[in-house]
Short mmCIF file of C-alpha atoms in Angstrom, two decimals:
data_model
loop_
_atom_site.label_atom_id
_atom_site.label_comp_id
_atom_site.label_asym_id
_atom_site.label_seq_id
_atom_site.Cartn_x
_atom_site.Cartn_y
_atom_site.Cartn_z
CA UNK A 1 30.72 21.99 131.93
CA UNK A 2 31.68 23.65 128.64
CA UNK A 3 29.00 25.85 127.20
CA UNK A 4 27.86 25.00 123.67
CA UNK A 5 29.20 27.23 120.94
CA UNK A 6 26.64 29.78 119.82
CA UNK A 7 26.62 30.40 116.11
CA UNK A 8 25.29 33.73 114.77
CA UNK A 9 21.80 33.46 113.36
CA UNK A 10 21.85 33.26 109.57
CA UNK A 11 20.56 36.37 107.81
CA UNK A 12 18.26 35.67 104.94
CA UNK A 13 18.19 38.28 102.13
CA UNK A 14 16.01 38.34 99.05
CA UNK A 15 16.66 40.19 95.81
CA UNK A 16 13.72 40.98 93.55
CA UNK A 17 14.81 41.86 90.03
CA UNK A 18 13.33 42.23 86.55
CA UNK A 19 14.78 39.20 84.77
CA UNK A 20 17.58 36.75 84.03
CA UNK A 21 20.18 39.39 83.12
CA UNK A 22 19.58 41.32 86.33
CA UNK A 23 19.62 38.07 88.38
CA UNK A 24 23.03 37.14 86.94
CA UNK A 25 24.64 40.54 87.58
CA UNK A 26 23.04 41.20 90.99
CA UNK A 27 24.05 37.75 92.31
CA UNK A 28 27.64 38.08 91.04
CA UNK A 29 28.07 41.49 92.57
CA UNK A 30 26.34 40.57 95.81
CA UNK A 31 28.81 37.71 96.28
CA UNK A 32 31.72 40.09 95.86
CA UNK A 33 30.28 42.60 98.34
CA UNK A 34 29.58 39.84 100.89
CA UNK A 35 33.10 38.46 100.48
CA UNK A 36 34.58 41.86 101.29
CA UNK A 37 32.12 42.46 104.17
CA UNK A 38 33.14 39.20 105.86
CA UNK A 39 29.97 38.56 107.83
CA UNK A 40 30.11 36.34 110.93
CA UNK A 41 28.04 33.73 109.06
CA UNK A 42 27.23 33.37 105.35
CA UNK A 43 23.76 34.74 104.56
CA UNK A 44 21.03 32.83 102.83
CA UNK A 45 20.28 34.44 99.50
CA UNK A 46 17.44 34.11 97.01
CA UNK A 47 16.75 35.99 93.81
CA UNK A 48 13.22 36.28 92.49
CA UNK A 49 12.55 37.42 88.94
CA UNK A 50 9.60 39.79 88.81
CA UNK A 51 9.06 38.89 85.14
CA UNK A 52 6.35 41.43 84.51
CA UNK A 53 4.82 41.41 87.99
CA UNK A 54 3.02 44.78 88.42
CA UNK A 55 5.05 47.05 90.66
CA UNK A 56 2.16 47.52 93.04
CA UNK A 57 1.96 43.71 93.43
CA UNK A 58 5.52 43.28 94.60
CA UNK A 59 4.47 43.40 98.29
CA UNK A 60 2.64 40.13 97.83
CA UNK A 61 5.93 38.46 97.00
CA UNK A 62 7.56 40.03 100.03
CA UNK A 63 4.80 38.67 102.24
CA UNK A 64 5.34 35.13 100.90
CA UNK A 65 9.11 35.40 101.49
CA UNK A 66 8.46 36.57 105.04
CA UNK A 67 6.76 33.22 105.74
CA UNK A 68 10.10 31.62 104.64
CA UNK A 69 12.00 33.64 107.23
CA UNK A 70 13.61 36.17 104.88
CA UNK A 71 14.35 39.32 106.85
CA UNK A 72 15.57 41.87 104.30
CA UNK A 73 14.41 42.61 100.72
CA UNK A 74 16.24 44.53 97.99
CA UNK A 75 13.89 45.44 95.15
CA UNK A 76 15.73 46.53 91.97
CA UNK A 77 13.96 47.65 88.83
CA UNK A 78 15.03 49.17 85.51
CA UNK A 79 13.52 52.62 85.10
CA UNK A 80 13.92 53.05 81.36
CA UNK A 81 14.09 56.76 82.12
CA UNK A 82 16.24 59.35 83.78
CA UNK A 83 13.32 61.63 84.74
CA UNK A 84 13.21 62.21 88.50
CA UNK A 85 9.44 62.54 88.42
CA UNK A 86 8.96 59.33 86.44
CA UNK A 87 11.34 57.41 88.66
CA UNK A 88 9.76 58.68 91.90
CA UNK A 89 6.33 57.63 90.56
CA UNK A 90 7.58 54.15 89.73
CA UNK A 91 9.17 53.76 93.21
CA UNK A 92 6.00 54.96 94.92
CA UNK A 93 4.02 52.18 93.20
CA UNK A 94 6.20 49.70 95.10
CA UNK A 95 6.55 51.67 98.32
CA UNK A 96 2.99 52.67 99.10
CA UNK A 97 1.55 49.11 99.31
CA UNK A 98 4.48 48.18 101.61
CA UNK A 99 3.63 51.10 103.85
CA UNK A 100 0.02 49.98 104.11
CA UNK A 101 1.08 46.57 105.42
CA UNK A 102 3.91 48.05 107.54
CA UNK A 103 6.75 46.28 105.67
CA UNK A 104 8.65 49.34 104.41
CA UNK A 105 11.35 49.04 107.12
CA UNK A 106 12.38 45.65 105.74
CA UNK A 107 12.72 46.77 102.17
CA UNK A 108 15.24 48.79 100.12
CA UNK A 109 13.94 50.03 96.76
CA UNK A 110 16.75 50.63 94.25
CA UNK A 111 15.89 52.11 90.85
CA UNK A 112 18.37 51.09 88.12
CA UNK A 113 18.81 54.28 86.08
CA UNK A 114 17.96 53.72 83.29
CA UNK A 115 18.98 50.04 83.46
CA UNK A 116 21.40 47.63 85.09
CA UNK A 117 23.79 48.18 82.18
CA UNK A 118 24.67 51.54 83.76
CA UNK A 119 26.32 49.57 86.57
CA UNK A 120 28.49 47.67 84.10
CA UNK A 121 29.47 50.83 82.25
CA UNK A 122 30.66 52.33 85.51
CA UNK A 123 33.64 49.90 85.55
CA UNK A 124 35.78 50.66 82.52
CA UNK A 125 38.59 48.47 83.75
CA UNK A 126 36.23 45.43 83.79
CA UNK A 127 34.99 46.30 80.32
CA UNK A 128 38.45 46.51 78.95
CA UNK A 129 39.40 43.11 80.43
CA UNK A 130 36.22 41.51 79.21
CA UNK A 131 36.68 42.95 75.74
CA UNK A 132 40.39 42.16 75.63
CA UNK A 133 41.28 45.64 74.54
CA UNK A 134 41.62 49.26 75.71
CA UNK A 135 39.93 52.39 74.42
CA UNK A 136 41.47 55.77 73.66
CA UNK A 137 39.53 58.11 75.89
CA UNK A 138 36.45 57.31 77.95
CA UNK A 139 33.99 54.50 77.24
CA UNK A 140 31.28 56.11 75.04
CA UNK A 141 28.44 56.04 77.64
CA UNK A 142 26.31 58.64 75.94
CA UNK A 143 26.36 57.32 72.40
CA UNK A 144 23.22 55.21 72.67
CA UNK A 145 21.20 53.07 75.06
CA UNK A 146 23.50 51.41 77.63
CA UNK A 147 22.72 47.95 76.37
CA UNK A 148 23.59 48.98 72.80
CA UNK A 149 26.87 50.49 73.98
CA UNK A 150 27.76 47.22 75.73
CA UNK A 151 26.77 45.18 72.68
CA UNK A 152 29.11 47.19 70.54
CA UNK A 153 31.99 47.16 73.05
CA UNK A 154 31.81 43.45 73.88
CA UNK A 155 30.67 42.05 70.51
CA UNK A 156 27.31 41.04 71.96
CA UNK A 157 25.25 41.43 75.17
CA UNK A 158 23.88 38.02 75.91
CA UNK A 159 24.41 35.64 78.84
CA UNK A 160 27.93 34.71 77.64
CA UNK A 161 29.09 38.34 77.61
CA UNK A 162 27.27 39.13 80.86
CA UNK A 163 29.01 36.24 82.66
CA UNK A 164 32.37 37.29 81.26
CA UNK A 165 32.18 40.91 82.35
CA UNK A 166 30.69 39.93 85.76
CA UNK A 167 33.94 38.14 86.59
CA UNK A 168 35.86 41.39 86.32
CA UNK A 169 33.46 43.86 87.87
CA UNK A 170 34.84 45.47 90.99
CA UNK A 171 32.29 46.94 93.46
CA UNK A 172 34.70 49.53 94.81
CA UNK A 173 35.49 50.92 91.37
CA UNK A 174 31.76 51.03 90.56
CA UNK A 175 30.54 52.71 93.68
CA UNK A 176 32.14 56.06 92.99
CA UNK A 177 30.74 56.23 89.48
CA UNK A 178 27.17 55.03 89.80
CA UNK A 179 24.90 56.22 92.67
CA UNK A 180 22.39 53.54 92.10
CA UNK A 181 25.04 50.85 92.61
CA UNK A 182 26.32 52.66 95.72
CA UNK A 183 22.79 52.53 97.08
CA UNK A 184 22.74 48.76 96.42
CA UNK A 185 25.98 48.21 98.27
CA UNK A 186 24.79 50.29 101.23
CA UNK A 187 21.48 48.42 101.37
CA UNK A 188 23.25 45.07 101.23
CA UNK A 189 25.66 46.05 103.95
CA UNK A 190 22.69 47.10 106.13
CA UNK A 191 21.03 43.74 105.44
CA UNK A 192 24.27 42.01 106.44
CA UNK A 193 24.17 43.80 109.80
CA UNK A 194 26.50 46.76 109.37
CA UNK A 195 26.13 48.91 112.47
CA UNK A 196 26.76 52.21 110.74
CA UNK A 197 28.09 53.67 107.54
CA UNK A 198 30.78 56.31 107.18
CA UNK A 199 29.28 59.76 106.66
CA UNK A 200 30.88 59.94 103.23
CA UNK A 201 28.72 56.93 102.23
CA UNK A 202 25.38 58.32 103.47
CA UNK A 203 24.21 59.55 100.12
CA UNK A 204 20.89 59.34 98.40
CA UNK A 205 20.77 57.29 95.21
CA UNK A 206 20.58 60.22 92.70
CA UNK A 207 18.72 60.28 89.47
CA UNK A 208 18.84 62.99 86.82
#
């Protein structure tokens, strides 16, 4: 008698992000990473907007999602700062409650330094295509807040511009230029079941 075909168990992954902008960009980039990873089965994904949830209260959301069979959690938050000490403190507010309830091995905490716009600025090719023009020299990353730079380059920085640039973003181009984004990709690959990562990819998400 023929044995029934066994399908791989579906992995369920949750992203916890600050708001709508982060949800849009994280979901778009996660889909591209998953497509390249080619998992045996498509994972179940959900994105939760933290929307002002105190950082120390994030573990309560994780506990709720565990009851819905989510197995891995990627928590991403805008730091608004490039200070190592400040960012470490912000991350500890999330991490310490998770340690107390023994959930830290299911969670990846990814600071966005200073905001998710830094991911977008890491892909100058995508920016040029979204803006429909090229720049002479490098994109002016240091000439203001990242969101202000994008607003100037793209003629706005609302949902329309965010969706447009998301179509062109390339994870491989971005990984080498933004360590926070590289940490996101590695965490997602781990959640998808990657057995190991090349030594060249085993890097800490750096902040300045």
